[in-house]
Structure formats: C-alpha cells, structure tokens
Amino acid sequence: MSKSIFDRVDELPNGGTTVMALKGLDFVIPGQWENLTGFTNTIKTVTGETDEALIQAIGERAVTLYNDKSQGYQRAMWLYETVDGAAGALGMAAMANKVGQNISFLGFLSNLTPKPEKAQSIDLCVKLVVELVAYCQINGIPGDSVGDFLAALGDYGGESLMRMVALICFDGLIPLGPTFIDQGLSTISNLTPKELEKNGSFKSVSELIPGNDSAGKLDFIGQSFDSVKGWMTDFVAEKALTQEKALGNLQKFVDVSSDKLDYVGAFLDVAVKYYTHTGTQTLSRRLIERAIAEI
C-alpha cells in the first residue's frame, strides 16, 4: 500500500536542501509560499478551523478522497514523486569524478556530472507536462486539457506557483540560461520519438502522458510547452528574472558555486525534490478544500 496522504504531509521536512533551495526563490514571489507541514496543521491553516471534531472529520474525508482510486489524487502524487526521482537517479548514476576541488556543494556530492543541454531541455519540457497532467488528475478533467491548465496557471499561487518558479529557475534559467524557453521548444521540435524514449524523465512518467505512442506523446509535450511559452516568457520578464539573480539568491541558502552552472544544475537535480515537496502540499490543500466543501 502506498503511503497515506496523512503520513506524507506529516513527513514533509521543515529544513534541508529542498526547503532551503525553495526559500532561495522567495524573492520571486515574496511571502507567497509557506512551508506548510503536518496534516492537522495544514487542515487548520487552510480552513481556519479550531473545532477538533470538525478538523478530524475534514481529515478523514480528505484521506478517503485520496484513497479513492477512481479519483486522480494518487496518480498526481505518483507523477510528482516519479519525475523528481528520475532526475535524482539520473544525477546519482551519472556521478563521475571529473570535478576539481573548488566545488563544495555538499562534500559528498563532489562527483556530479552535468547533463548535456539536450537532456536538460527534454527534462524541462517533461516536467512542465507532468505539472499539466497532474493538474488535470487533481481536478478530474481529461489529461490533455491544455486550455484549462493555461487558464488555471494565471491563478496559481502558494506552493503551486512556487513549483513553477522552481521549474523556471532550477530546470530552466540556472542550467540553460536566459534562452531556456526557446531551447526547450527547439529541442522538442527537433526530437525523434526514439530519442524521447531514451530520456529517463520521460520513461519514468510516459504511461500517464497523453498520446497513443511515443510520437503522439512527443507531439503532446511539444504542444503543451508551446502553449505555456507565453506565460513563462511574461513571468520571467515581469519578475525580471535572470540566471544571476536566481543563483545569487540560491547561494544565500545553499552552498553552490557560480562558476560551474552546469554542475549546479546537476546538484539541484539530485538534491532538490521540489516537485514532491510542493506537490504534496498542493495535493493536501486541494483535498482539504474539497473535503470541507463536501462536509
């Protein structure tokens, strides 16, 4: 049996690399992300309730909803965790001793191997599609509802918006630089289905990506990324986001080196599980909101 949503939220860390890295992005959306942990605490924060019996009832209803396989909550959780795990496994597996002494990151991670830009670009596109598909699963709408997702993106806040900020900074700007959006698009549009099949991130989540085969899934990834391009471009411009700013703020919280950006990208891949962390927070919030509406 997979872990209960109750346990998942209770086990969310209050510190550590993921939380510190996310705090390093607070400058983008100041005060919008609170690291909510603990299931009962989350219920109280989301609902404002103090009545213990009602808090208990909301919690039980949320757990029931999560456990209902006909709902998409567990599939969304699986997507968040799997896309994080794939990147990390790849990073860990790819570690080879090619690096000089001047990276301390976290001593034990001194053997990072950066991803080629192409692999990083594919990962960026796959992660974006995971966000879209997970959104559809949580909201009980068809997995290819790009329009609905785009409309929702405009209203993203809190941990959901923080996840998009992390995607832009950790998987886009820092490893690929200011042209990351165009790079993602051009990589996907020039990719063959066979090449996509070799990508670890894609392989791990492909079964839930819309499309009858790899070619169809590749099309869907390309269309999805293309449709979100405008939102991302505007967001980066509106927040005046640059590689330097993202890195500078990250360095206040996490010990990374600015002269080897590809290695920082590899480090973030392995050490920062932002999809799982904020995804668990998004999921618990949605479950609690729905539970209170149904009680």
Backbone as a ProteinNet text record, in pm:
[ID]
protein_1_A
[PRIMARY]
MSKSIFDRVDELPNGGTTVMALKGLDFVIPGQWENLTGFTNTIKTVTGETDEALIQAIGERAVTLYNDKSQGYQRAMWLYETVDGAAGALGMAAMANKVGQNISFLGFLSNLTPKPEKAQSIDLCVKLVVELVAYCQINGIPGDSVGDFLAALGDYGGESLMRMVALICFDGLIPLGPTFIDQGLSTISNLTPKELEKNGSFKSVSELIPGNDSAGKLDFIGQSFDSVKGWMTDFVAEKALTQEKALGNLQKFVDVSSDKLDYVGAFLDVAVKYYTHTGTQTLSRRLIERAIAEI
[TERTIARY]
86.8	0	89.9	58.8	141.9	108.7	199.1	186.1	58.8	-0.7	-121.9	-84.7	-183	-159.4	-128.7	-190.6	-167.6	-18.9	37.1	180.1	269.8	234.1	317.1	331.2	218.2	221.4	291.5	270.7	338.3	489.3	532.9	676.5	747.9	674.1	739.7	842.7	963.8	1067.1	1046.8	1093	1091.1	1222	1322.4	1452.6	1515.1	1643.9	1711.2	1724.9	1791.5	1828.5	1708.2	1604.4	1488.3	1422.8	1398.6	1332	1419.7	1550	1640	1645.2	1649.3	1653.4	1525.7	1412.3	1285.5	1281.2	1338.2	1344.3	1429.7	1527	1610.8	1535	1410.9	1328.4	1219.8	1219.4	1116.6	1119.7	1237.7	1249.4	1162.5	1127.8	1047	900.5	850.6	710.6	710.3	755.5	778.4	658.4	685.5	582.8	469.2	474.3	361.4	367.5	487.6	498.6	532.8	447.6	473	499.3	602.9	632.8	540.9	418.4	318.4	351.7	365.4	392.4	297.2	278.5	189	45.5	-21.3	-155.2	-257.9	-258.7	-356.4	-329.1	-202.9	-164	-209.4	-196.5	-238.7	-389.8	-464.1	-610.9	-646.4	-583.4	-612.3	-577.8	-464.4	-419	-508.8	-544.1	-624.8	-768.6	-824.6	-966.2	-990.2	-888.4	-907.4	-988.6	-1013.6	-1096	-1020.1	-1093.6	-1034.2	-1109.2	-1228.7	-1311.1	-1247.6	-1200.3	-1126.1	-1207.1	-1336.3	-1420.6	-1431.6	-1445.3	-1457.1	-1323.2	-1215.4	-1081.7	-1061.6	-1104.8	-1095.8	-1178.2	-1301.1	-1391.3	-1334.4	-1278.7	-1218.5	-1102.1	-1019	-904	-946.5	-1050.1	-1096.4	-1151.6	-1226	-1283.4	-1170.4	-1070	-957.1	-883.2	-864	-795.6	-877.3	-1009	-1097.7	-1089.4	-1092.9	-1084.1	-952.1	-843.5	-711.2	-704.5	-765.3	-758.8	-849.6	-942	-1035.1	-962.6	-940.7	-860.9	-927.3	-1059.5	-1127.7	-1099.5	-1046.4	-1005	-859.2	-813.7	-677.4	-568.5	-603	-506.3	-379.2	-396.8	-278.2	-192.4	-258	-181.7	-101.5	-162.1	-90.7	31.1	11.4	121.9	233.4	192.8	290.2	371.7	303.9	372.9	475.3	433.1	525	649.2	625.5	737.6	827.5	764.3	840.8	929.2	876.6	956.2	1074	1056.5	1166.8	1267.9	1219	1305.6	1390.2	1331.5	1403.8	1523.3	1500.8	1610.1	1720	1679.9	1778.1	1856.3	1785.1	1851.1	1952.2	1911.7	1999.5	2123.8	2100.3	2212.8	2307.6	2251	2333	2410.8	2340.6	2404.2	2513.6	2493	2586.5	2708.8	2711.5	2824.1	2955.7	3050.5	3183	3283.8	3401.1	3494.8	3569.7	3499.2	3560.4	3584	3549.6	3542.8	3662.3	3709.4	3821.3	3777.4	3866.7	3840.6	3748.6	3725.2	3663.6	3511.7	3451.7	3307.5	3286.7	3220.5	3197.4	3056.7	2968.3	2824.5	2793.6	2787.8	2773.4	2874.8	2995.4	3106	3077.9	2979.4	2955.6	2906.3	2866.6	2817.4	2924	3050.4	3154.7	3176.9	3106.3	3126.2	3007.4	2963.7	2848.8	2890.2	2805.5	2826.8	2711.2	2739.1	2629.3	2559.3	2433.2	2357.2	2391.2	2394.4	2406.3	2284.5	2303.6	2193.3	2068	2087.5	1971.4	1887.4	1954.7	1883.1	1814.5	1883.5	1826.4	1702.7	1709	1594.5	1474.6	1501.6	1392.2	1330.5	1416.4	1367.2	1274.9	1315.3	1236.2	1096.2	1090.8	962.2	877.7	943	869.8	813.1	893.4	845.9	726.7	729.7	617.2	490.4	505.3	390.6	338.9	429.1	388.1	299.7	336.4	254.9	114.7	108.5	-19.3	-104.4	-44.2	-119.3	-162.7	-74	-109.8	-224.8	-221.4	-330.3	-463	-459.3	-580.7	-628.9	-533.9	-570.6	-636.4	-577	-629.1	-769	-790.9	-918.4	-1019.4	-982.4	-1076.2	-1117.9	-1024.3	-1054.5	-961.6	-994.8	-909.9	-765.1	-672.1	-529.9	-472.9	-549.3	-494.3	-560.7	-618.1	-688.3	-590.8	-517.7	-416.1	-479.1	-593.1	-660.9	-699.6	-755.1	-793.9	-672.3	-564.1	-441.4	-388	-387.8	-338.1	-420.1	-551.2	-639	-607	-584	-556.3	-422.1	-326.9	-191.5	-192.1	-281.1	-293.8	-332.7	-398.5	-443.9	-356.5	-249.4	-162.1	-110.5	-102.6	-45.5	18.2	74.6	127.8	224.7	206	302.1	297	181.6	173.7	256.2	244.4	323.1	472.3	503.8	643.5	702.8	620.9	669.3	703.6	622.6	651.6	775.8	790.8	910.1	1035.3	1026.1	1140	1168.8	1064.1	1081.8	1156.9	1111.9	1174.4	1320.9	1345.3	1481.9	1574.4	1528.9	1617.5	1633.1	1528.2	1537.6	1553.2	1533.6	1544	1662.3	1642.3	1742.1	1881.7	1890.1	2023.6	2102.6	2046.8	2128	2135.7	2030.7	2027.2	2044.5	2031.3	2049	1922.2	1933.5	1816.5	1733.1	1792.5	1715.3	1650.4	1632.2	1584.7	1450.8	1361.8	1229.8	1243.8	1318.9	1341.3	1418.8	1513.7	1592.2	1505.3	1415.3	1322.6	1238.6	1184.3	1098.4	1173.3	1291.7	1363.2	1412.1	1449.4	1491.7	1377.5	1259.6	1144.3	1100	1103.3	1055.3	1152.9	1278	1375	1401.4	1324	1348.3	1273.1	1330.6	1257.3	1194.3	1084.9	1023.9	1125.1	1213.7	1316.5	1407	1446.8	1532.8	1457.1	1329.4	1248.3	1240.8	1225.7	1214.7	1338.2	1451.3	1575.8	1589.8	1506.2	1517.4	1457.9	1539	1497.6	1370.9	1361.3	1243.2	1118.3	1128.6	1013.5	975.1	1076.2	1049.1	972.4	1013.3	953.3	805.1	762.9	622.4	541.1	600.1	535.5	395.2	370.6	239	123.1	149.7	40	40.4	134.4	135.8	42.4	-50.6	-145.1	-74.1	-132.9	-75	-76.5	-102.4	-113.3	21.1	124.1	258.2	359.2	486.1	589.3	575.3	538.7	522.8	409.5	298.7	184.6	218.3	293.7	332.6	429.8	519.4	614.9	540.1	439.9	355.1	289.5	235.5	165	259.8	380.2	479.3	512.9	533.2	565.3	454	329.5	214.1	197.9	213.6	195.4	299.3	424.7	531.8	511.7	473	449	336.6	232.6	118.2	150.6	246.5	281.6	396.1	454	567.5	537.4	420.6	382.5	377.1	314.1	303.9	443.9	529.6	665.4	745.5	737.4	810.7	767.3	635.4	582.1	624.2	619.9	653.8	799.9	888.4	1031.3	1055.4	984.8	1001.1	945	826.3	757.9	837.2	899.5	976.5	1123.2	1156	1294.8	1392	1355.3	1436.6	1557.8	1672.4	1794.3	1863.2	1953.4	2033.2	2110.2	2167.9	2248	2163.8	2042.6	1955.5	1914.5	1877.2	1832.6	1945.4	2063.3	2178.3	2220.4	2223.3	2264.3	2176.3	2045.6	1953.1	1961.5	1984.8	2002.1	2124.6	2229.5	2354.9	2341.4	2237.7	2216.4	2173.5	2117.7	2062.6	2134.9	2186.3	2252.2	2391.1	2488.4	2627.3	2657.8	2637.7	2670.1	2765.8	2834.7	2936.8	2883.2	2912	2852.7	2936.3	3056.1	3137.4	3119.3	3034	3010.1	2860.4	2790.4	2644.5	2587.5	2654.4	2601.1	2608.1	2710.3	2720.8	2615	2583	2476.8	2346	2322.6	2203.1	2198.8	2313.6	2320.6	2295.9	2350.6	2331	2182.5	2117.3	1975.7	1891.6	1928	1859	1860.5	1977.6	1996.5	1943.5	1966	1944.1	1811.5	1749.6	1630.2	1505.3	1420.2	1298.8	1178.5	1182	1078.2	941.9	939.8	809.5	736.7	809	748.4	703.8	790	762.4	641.1	647.2	535.2	413.6	436.4	324.6	240.9	309	238.4	157.3	214.3	143.8	21.3	38.1	-74.4	-186.7	-148.7	-245.6	-323.2	-252.3	-321.7	-416.6	-373.3	-459.5	-587.3	-572.5	-690.1	-784.2	-726.2	-807.4	-884.8	-817.3	-881.2	-991.6	-964.5	-1066.1	-1191	-1164.9	-1278.1	-1351.3	-1275.5	-1335.9	-1429.3	-1384.3	-1468.7	-1592.7	-1579.2	-1695.4	-1798.8	-1750.4	-1842.1	-1900.7	-1847.6	-1894.9	-2017.1
-119.8	0	124.1	214.9	335.1	419.1	504.8	584.7	669.3	685.2	766.8	914.4	992.1	1135.7	1198.6	1143	1190.9	1179.7	1060.2	1038.7	1125.2	1136.6	1215.7	1359.6	1418.7	1559.3	1570.6	1471.1	1470.9	1457.9	1390	1365.3	1474.3	1574.8	1683.1	1751.8	1774	1835.1	1985.1	2032	2176.4	2243.1	2160.7	2214.6	2121.1	2138	2052.5	2122.7	2055.8	2120.2	2167.5	2083.2	2121.4	2247.2	2248.4	2363.7	2488.6	2472	2588	2640.9	2550.1	2592.9	2668.1	2620.7	2688.7	2825.1	2832.2	2962.4	3060.3	3004.9	3087.9	3147.1	3100.7	3154.9	3248.8	3271.8	3359.3	3499	3540.4	3675.5	3692.5	3580.8	3588.5	3614.9	3544	3561.8	3581.4	3698	3720.1	3683.6	3599.2	3563.9	3477.2	3436.3	3359.6	3211.7	3161.1	3019.4	3004.4	2929	2898	2748.4	2706.5	2563.4	2492.8	2466.6	2402	2254.5	2210.8	2069.7	2021.6	1891.7	1834.1	1838.7	1724.6	1716.9	1798.2	1780.4	1854.1	2003.5	2039.3	2180	2238.1	2157.8	2203.3	2225.2	2133.4	2149.3	2279.8	2303	2424.6	2550.6	2546.6	2663.9	2690.5	2584.6	2600.4	2641	2584.3	2608.5	2715.5	2741.5	2835.2	2775.1	2643.5	2575.8	2553	2560.4	2526.6	2411.5	2381	2274.1	2138	2071.8	1945.2	1839.7	1831.3	1728.5	1754.6	1881	1916.7	1893.8	1929	1906.2	1757.1	1675.7	1530.4	1483.1	1535.3	1494.8	1535.1	1655.7	1702.5	1611.3	1579.6	1492.2	1356.3	1298.9	1165.9	1168.8	1275.1	1287.3	1303.6	1384	1405.7	1274.5	1196.3	1066.8	972.9	971.8	887.4	926.9	1056.8	1105.9	1063.1	1078.7	1042.5	893.3	812.6	666.7	614.2	696.9	654.9	649.8	528.1	509.4	569.5	591	646.5	796.9	856.2	997	1001.5	1117.8	1124.9	1161	1170.3	1222.7	1138	1007.4	922	924.5	935.5	943	1073	1181.7	1310.3	1299.3	1237.4	1220.5	1138	1031.2	944.4	1024.1	1109.1	1191.2	1283.3	1354.8	1447.6	1374.7	1261.7	1188.4	1126.3	1072.5	997.1	1089.2	1206	1295.2	1351.7	1366.6	1406.7	1294.7	1174.9	1059.1	1028.1	1043.5	1011.9	1103.4	1231.7	1328.4	1293.9	1264.3	1234.3	1108.6	1004.9	877.4	896.3	973.9	1001.2	1075.1	1175.9	1253.1	1166	1082	995.4	896.9	839.4	738.6	802	927.8	994.2	1050.5	1039.5	1099	1030.7	1108.1	1052.8	1155.6	1112	1202.9	1290.3	1390	1474.7	1615.8	1639.1	1777	1813.6	1935.3	1983.6	2002.9	2057.4	2067.9	2184.6	2276.1	2402.3	2398.1	2280.8	2276.7	2211	2278.6	2212.4	2155.3	2214	2186.7	2120	1991.1	1924.3	1814	1842.1	1747.9	1618.2	1542.1	1410.1	1415.6	1532.3	1543.1	1600	1581.7	1644.3	1572.2	1462.2	1388.9	1401.4	1522.2	1543	1544.9	1489.2	1502.1	1582	1692.6	1772.5	1698.6	1729.8	1674.1	1752.3	1684.6	1760.9	1853.3	1965.8	2062.6	1999.8	1907.7	1845.9	1769.5	1689.3	1612.2	1706.1	1813.5	1911.3	1977.5	2007.5	2069.4	1974.8	1847.1	1748.4	1738.3	1732.5	1724.5	1841.6	1960.1	2080.3	2063.9	2018.1	2001.8	1892.3	1781.4	1669.9	1714	1787.4	1832.3	1926.7	2011	2100.9	2019.9	1918.4	1834.8	1758.5	1717	1649.8	1744.1	1870.9	1968.8	1976	1981.6	1990.5	1865.9	1747.9	1622.9	1604.8	1639	1628	1723.7	1843.6	1939.6	1878.2	1815.9	1754	1639.3	1559.2	1447.6	1498.6	1601.3	1655.8	1713.6	1772.7	1839.5	1753.3	1627.7	1534.4	1572.6	1628.5	1663.4	1583	1566.8	1487.4	1537.3	1443	1473.3	1563.2	1584.6	1668.4	1806	1846.9	1976.4	2092.9	2119	2225.2	2361.1	2386.8	2516.1	2541.7	2437.8	2451	2479.2	2408.2	2426.6	2569.4	2616	2752.2	2855.7	2836.8	2931	2927.2	2806.2	2791.2	2851.8	2841.2	2889.8	3037.6	3112.8	3255	3280	3178.3	3192.5	3115.5	3057.9	2981.9	3071.5	3014	3086.3	2984.8	3034.2	2945.3	2841	2717	2611.4	2574.4	2592.3	2559.1	2657.8	2785.2	2885.4	2867.3	2833.2	2809.9	2695.1	2594.3	2482.2	2529.1	2618.5	2672.4	2762.3	2837.9	2923.1	2834.9	2724.7	2632.8	2568.4	2533.6	2475.4	2575	2700.1	2804.1	2825.2	2834.5	2866.5	2745.3	2635.7	2520.6	2432.5	2425.8	2340.7	2421.4	2553	2638	2732.6	2843.5	2951	2908.8	2840.2	2810.8	2717.1	2601.9	2515.1	2558	2625.4	2652.8	2800	2889.2	3030.7	3097.2	3224.8	3307.2	3258.1	3175.8	3130.3	2993.8	2958.8	2822.8	2787.8	2885.8	2855.7	2816.5	2898.1	2866.4	2736.4	2715.2	2591.9	2469	2479.6	2369.4	2339.4	2446.1	2429.8	2371.1	2424.6	2377.1	2233.3	2199.1	2061.3	1964.5	1998.2	1908.1	1900.1	2014.1	2009.1	1936	1923.4	1850.4	1708.1	1666.1	1535.4	1426.1	1307.4	1193.6	1115.9	1043.2	962	866.7	811.2	718.5	788.8	911.7	986.4	1016.5	1049.8	1079.7	956.6	839.8	714.8	688	743.7	719.8	812.6	915.5	1010.9	952.1	953.3	892.3	952.8	1085.2	1151	1110.9	1110.6	1071.6	926.4	840.1	696.8	672.5	744.3	718.7	754.8	857.1	903.1	884.1	823.6	821.1	761.2	663.8	597.5	693.2	803.5	897	1019.2	1024	1136.8	1104.7	1194.9	1168.7	1140.3	1051.5	1013	861.6	810.9	665.7	596	670.9	611.2	722.7	690.2	791.1	913.6	892.1	1005.7	1096.9	1036	1113.3	1187.8	1120.5	1182.4	1298.3	1278.3	1383.5	1506.2	1482.9	1591.7	1666	1588.4	1649	1733.7	1681.7	1756.4	1887.3	1879.4	1998.5	2101.8	2054.9	2146.8	2210.9	2129	2180.6	2287.7	2256.2	2352	2479.8	2463.6	2579	2666.6	2601.7	2679.3	2754.9	2703.7	2768.3	2869.1	2867.1	2954.4	3102.3	3146.8	3286.9	3321.6	3232.1	3255.2	3262.5	3167.5	3165.2	3289	3324.4	3441.6	3567.1	3583.6	3700.4	3699.6	3580.7	3568.9	3608	3555.9	3586.2	3736.6	3795.7	3939.3	4022.6	3985.8	4062.2	4059.3	3945.5	3934.2	3971.2	4014.2	4049.1	3939.5	3815.5	3701.1	3682.7	3663.2	3632.1	3514	3454.6	3344.6	3391.7	3512.5	3567.2	3584.6	3640.4	3662.8	3530.5	3436.2	3306.3	3240.9	3246.5	3183	3257.9	3389.9	3472.4	3448.9	3438.5	3415.8	3273.3	3179.6	3040.2	3027.1	3102.1	3094.1	3145.1	3225.2	3270.9	3153.9	3049.8	2938.1	2805.7	2788.2	2662.3	2692.9	2615.3	2640.7	2587.1	2670.6	2628.9	2729	2684.2	2767.6	2828.7	2957.5	3022.7	3006.4	2948.1	2941.2	2809	2722.1	2595.4	2569	2646.7	2642.2	2506.6	2437.1	2306.2	2209.2	2228.2	2143.2	2179.9	2307.7	2349.7	2284.7	2282.2	2216.3	2069.6	2002.8	1861.2	1842.7	1934.1	1929.1	1946	2045.1	2070.2	1947.9	1884.3	1763.4	1654	1634.7	1524.3	1557.7	1680.3	1712.9	1781.4	1843.3	1923.7	1856.7	1808.4	1736.4	1830.1	1935.7	2037.1	1993.7	1904.3	1857.2	1775.9	1683.5	1600.4	1686.7	1778.8	1859.7	1950.6	2033.7	2127	2053.6	1942.2	1863.8	1804.9	1755	1702.1	1813.7	1933	2047.4	2087.9	2089.7	2124.7	2022.8	1896.6	1787.9	1791.7	1811.8	1812.8	1932.9	2045.3	2164.6	2138.4	2082.1	2055	1955	1852.6	1750.8	1811.8	1897.4	1960	2055.7	2132.3	2224.7	2148	2036.4	1957.7	1890.8	1842.4	1774.8	1869.3	1991.9	2085.4	2124.5	2129.2	2162.5	2050.4	1928.1	1812.4	1778.1	1839.8	1805.4	1890.7
0	0	0	-88	-89	35.4	70	191.8	192.5	308.2	317.3	299.8	257.3	239.9	376.1	479.5	616.6	651	626.8	656.2	569.5	442.3	350.4	397.7	440.4	483.6	619.1	704.8	834.4	820.6	714.7	696.9	615.8	570.4	495.2	584.7	532.6	615.9	637.7	752.3	781.5	742.1	713.9	673.3	571.8	547.2	449.1	314.9	223.3	96.7	15.6	5.3	-76.1	-21.3	109	170.6	159.5	182.1	171.9	28.7	-68.1	-208.5	-245.1	-195.8	-224.2	-155.1	-35.3	33.9	-47.4	-118.5	-205.1	-323.3	-345	-453.8	-402	-271	-213.8	-276.6	-321.5	-379.7	-504.7	-569.6	-692.6	-657.5	-556.5	-514	-361.8	-316	-172.6	-85.7	12.4	110.3	59.2	-67.2	-121	-86.5	-61.5	-27.1	119.8	187.9	327.5	330	399.9	403.5	502	455.8	540.4	557.7	681.3	708.3	818	825.5	925.4	876.2	875.7	815.8	894.8	1025.7	1108.3	1101.3	1106.5	1094	960.2	852.8	719.7	716.6	776.8	781.2	852.9	967	1044.9	965.1	896.9	821.1	700.4	629.2	506.9	539.9	647.8	677.6	783.6	866.8	977.6	1092.1	1084.2	1186.1	1316.4	1428.9	1558.4	1624.5	1573.1	1629.1	1599.6	1706	1687.5	1612.8	1644.4	1580.5	1430.4	1395.4	1253.1	1181.6	1249.1	1190.9	1163.6	1260.2	1246.4	1125.3	1113.7	1005.1	868.3	861.1	735.5	698.1	797.5	773.8	721.8	784.5	742.7	601.2	570.8	435.7	332.2	365.8	274.3	248.1	353.5	339	249.6	270.9	189.6	42.3	16.8	-122	-185.5	-109.4	-161.7	-193.4	-106.1	-123.2	-233.7	-279.6	-384.2	-518.8	-566.8	-689.1	-812.9	-805.5	-923.6	-936.4	-828.6	-833.4	-878.9	-920.4	-973.5	-874.3	-745	-647.5	-636.2	-628.7	-614.6	-741.2	-856.7	-982.8	-988	-939.7	-936.1	-843.8	-726.8	-631.8	-695.1	-764.2	-830.7	-934.2	-1008.6	-1109.4	-1044.7	-941.3	-873.6	-821.9	-757.4	-697.6	-803.5	-907.1	-1006.9	-1089.6	-1126.1	-1210.1	-1129.8	-999.2	-912.1	-899.8	-879.5	-858.5	-979.2	-1097.3	-1221.1	-1237.3	-1213.1	-1225.8	-1126.5	-1003.3	-899.7	-929	-974	-1002.1	-1113.2	-1213	-1326.1	-1278.5	-1193.8	-1141.1	-1061	-975.3	-891.2	-977.3	-1075.5	-1160.5	-1245.1	-1279.8	-1369.9	-1299.2	-1165.9	-1095.1	-1128.9	-1171.4	-1200.6	-1154	-1118.6	-1055.2	-1155.5	-1209.3	-1312.3	-1261.5	-1137.8	-1091.5	-1004.6	-1021.4	-939	-794.8	-715.3	-571.9	-536.9	-633.6	-590.8	-577.4	-578.5	-554.3	-420.4	-329.4	-202.2	-198.2	-281.2	-269.7	-137.7	-134.1	-4.2	-15.2	28.8	16.5	-56	-6.6	-63.3	-207.4	-252.9	-390.2	-483.4	-443.4	-524.1	-656.8	-678.3	-803.9	-898.4	-921.3	-1009.2	-1155.2	-1238.5	-1382.9	-1439.8	-1505.6	-1559.9	-1672.9	-1690.5	-1802.1	-1927.5	-2041.1	-2166.2	-2178.6	-2248.3	-2260.6	-2318.9	-2412.4	-2476.6	-2373.8	-2291.4	-2188.6	-2090.3	-2053.9	-1960.7	-2021.9	-2151.5	-2219.9	-2225.3	-2251	-2254.3	-2115	-2013.1	-1875	-1841.7	-1882.8	-1858.1	-1918.7	-2042.6	-2111.8	-2047.7	-2010.4	-1948.3	-1813	-1736.1	-1604.8	-1617.8	-1719.6	-1740.3	-1771.4	-1854.8	-1890.8	-1768.3	-1681.3	-1557.3	-1474.8	-1468.8	-1396.2	-1456.4	-1587.9	-1658.7	-1633.1	-1649.4	-1633.6	-1487.9	-1393	-1250.9	-1217.7	-1274.1	-1254.2	-1301.2	-1417.4	-1472.2	-1382.8	-1332.2	-1243.3	-1115.3	-1056.1	-929.7	-949.7	-1067.2	-1091.8	-1166.2	-1189.9	-1251.7	-1392.6	-1468	-1607.8	-1699	-1827.5	-1916.7	-1915.5	-1924	-1910.5	-2016.9	-2125.3	-2233.1	-2237.4	-2124.5	-2119.4	-2106.8	-2213.4	-2210.3	-2181.5	-2241.5	-2222.6	-2078.2	-2013.8	-1872.8	-1785.8	-1816	-1738.5	-1754.5	-1879.6	-1906	-1830.6	-1830.8	-1759.4	-1609.7	-1557.1	-1413.9	-1375.5	-1467.2	-1441.4	-1403.2	-1464.2	-1433.4	-1288.6	-1227.4	-1088.2	-990.1	-1038.3	-948.1	-836	-717.3	-603.2	-509.8	-398.9	-296.2	-349	-300.7	-335.7	-483.9	-549.6	-692.5	-775	-738.3	-809.7	-778.8	-654	-617	-700.2	-727.9	-809.2	-951.3	-1005.3	-1138.6	-1136.9	-1028.4	-1014.1	-1009	-933.8	-924	-1059.4	-1131.9	-1265.8	-1355.3	-1352.8	-1435.6	-1394.8	-1264	-1217.6	-1215	-1154.3	-1132.8	-1256.6	-1338.9	-1457.8	-1585.9	-1575.5	-1693.2	-1685.7	-1613.5	-1608.8	-1564.1	-1450.1	-1396	-1487.7	-1528.3	-1613.7	-1760.5	-1813.1	-1957.7	-1994.7	-1896.3	-1927.5	-1977.7	-2017.6	-2048.7	-2167.1	-2253.9	-2371.3	-2346.3	-2217.8	-2186.2	-2250.8	-2266.6	-2324.1	-2471.5	-2545.9	-2687.5	-2703.4	-2612.3	-2617.8	-2597.1	-2500.2	-2473.9	-2595.7	-2655.6	-2773.1	-2890.7	-2917.5	-3035.3	-3015.4	-2890.6	-2863.6	-2889.3	-2835.4	-2851.3	-2997.1	-3067	-3205.7	-3299.2	-3257.6	-3340.9	-3292.1	-3191.5	-3131.4	-3206.5	-3212.5	-3268.5	-3153	-3179.8	-3074.5	-3010.4	-3090.2	-3037.9	-2935.6	-2967	-2874	-2744.1	-2758.5	-2640.3	-2549.9	-2610.3	-2533.7	-2448.5	-2490.3	-2415.7	-2295.4	-2289	-2178.4	-2050.2	-1943.3	-1816.9	-1758.4	-1761.3	-1703.8	-1780.5	-1913.3	-1994.8	-1967.5	-1967	-1946	-1816.7	-1713.6	-1581.6	-1575.9	-1649.5	-1638	-1765.2	-1868.2	-2000.5	-1999.6	-1910.6	-1914.5	-1887.3	-1815.6	-1787.7	-1880.3	-1973.6	-2068.2	-2184.5	-2216.8	-2326	-2458.8	-2537	-2666.4	-2678.3	-2798.5	-2816.8	-2822.2	-2862.3	-2872.7	-2848.8	-2860.4	-2832.2	-2922.2	-3047.6	-3140.2	-3093	-3050.9	-3001.3	-2873.5	-2787.5	-2660.1	-2684.3	-2780.6	-2816.6	-2868.9	-2952.9	-3003.7	-2888.3	-2795.5	-2683.2	-2597.3	-2574.6	-2495.2	-2567	-2697.9	-2777.1	-2773.5	-2792	-2790.5	-2652.7	-2548.8	-2412.9	-2381.7	-2414.5	-2385.2	-2465.7	-2589.8	-2676.2	-2620.8	-2566.6	-2518.8	-2389.6	-2311	-2184.2	-2203	-2322.4	-2352.5	-2322.2	-2362.7	-2340.1	-2192.8	-2114.8	-1971	-1908.3	-1946.4	-1888.2	-1928.8	-2054.6	-2104.9	-2029.4	-2014.4	-1942.8	-1796.9	-1735.6	-1594	-1569.9	-1654.4	-1641.8	-1659.7	-1757	-1783.7	-1668.4	-1625.1	-1519.6	-1388.7	-1358.2	-1234.8	-1255.5	-1377.5	-1412.7	-1369.4	-1401	-1358.6	-1448.2	-1385	-1460.7	-1393.2	-1467.3	-1413.9	-1289.3	-1297.7	-1187.7	-1061.1	-1079.1	-962.4	-899	-983.8	-932	-852.8	-910	-846.3	-719.7	-729	-614.7	-493.8	-517.7	-406.5	-354.8	-445.6	-405.1	-313.5	-347.2	-269.9	-126.5	-101.4	36.6	125.5	62.1	139	115.4	-6.2	-40.4	-93.3	-45.6	-82.5	-222.9	-324.5	-461.2	-524.8	-625.6	-688.5	-818.1	-840.3	-957.3	-1083.6	-1071.9	-1194.2	-1268.8	-1216.7	-1287	-1288	-1369.7	-1365.4	-1402.7	-1495.3	-1532.7	-1414.8	-1330	-1211.8	-1108.3	-1100.3	-1008.7	-1052.9	-1184.5	-1238	-1197.5	-1208.5	-1171.7	-1022.5	-943.6	-798.7	-762.8	-825.9	-797.8	-833.1	-944.4	-989.2	-885	-825.6	-732.5	-593.3	-550.2	-409	-378.4	-479.3	-451.7	-509	-418.7	-460	-453.1	-535	-519.3	-571.5	-668	-719.2	-612.1	-549.5	-445.1	-327.5	-286.6	-167.6	-189	-291.5	-313.7	-369.3	-440.1	-493.4	-380.9	-276.4	-158.9	-93.3	-88.7	-28.8	-111.6	-243.2	-331.3	-315.2	-316.6	-310	-178.5	-68.1	61.7	69.3	14.2	14.2	-66.2	-185.7	-270.8	-203.7	-141.1	-73.3	43.3	118.3	235.2	189.5	83.4	31.2	-16	-82.3	-131.2	-15.1	82.4	197.9	273.3	295.1	372.7	292.4	160.2	76.8	80.2	102	98.5	236.2	340.4	475.9	512.7
[MASK]
+++++++++++++++++++++++++++++++++++++++++++++++++++++++++++++++++++++++++++++++++++++++++++++++++++++++++++++++++++++++++++++++++++++++++++++++++++++++++++++++++++++++++++++++++++++++++++++++++++++++++++++++++++++++++++++++++++++++++++++++++++++++++++++++++++++++++++++++++++++++++++++++++++++++

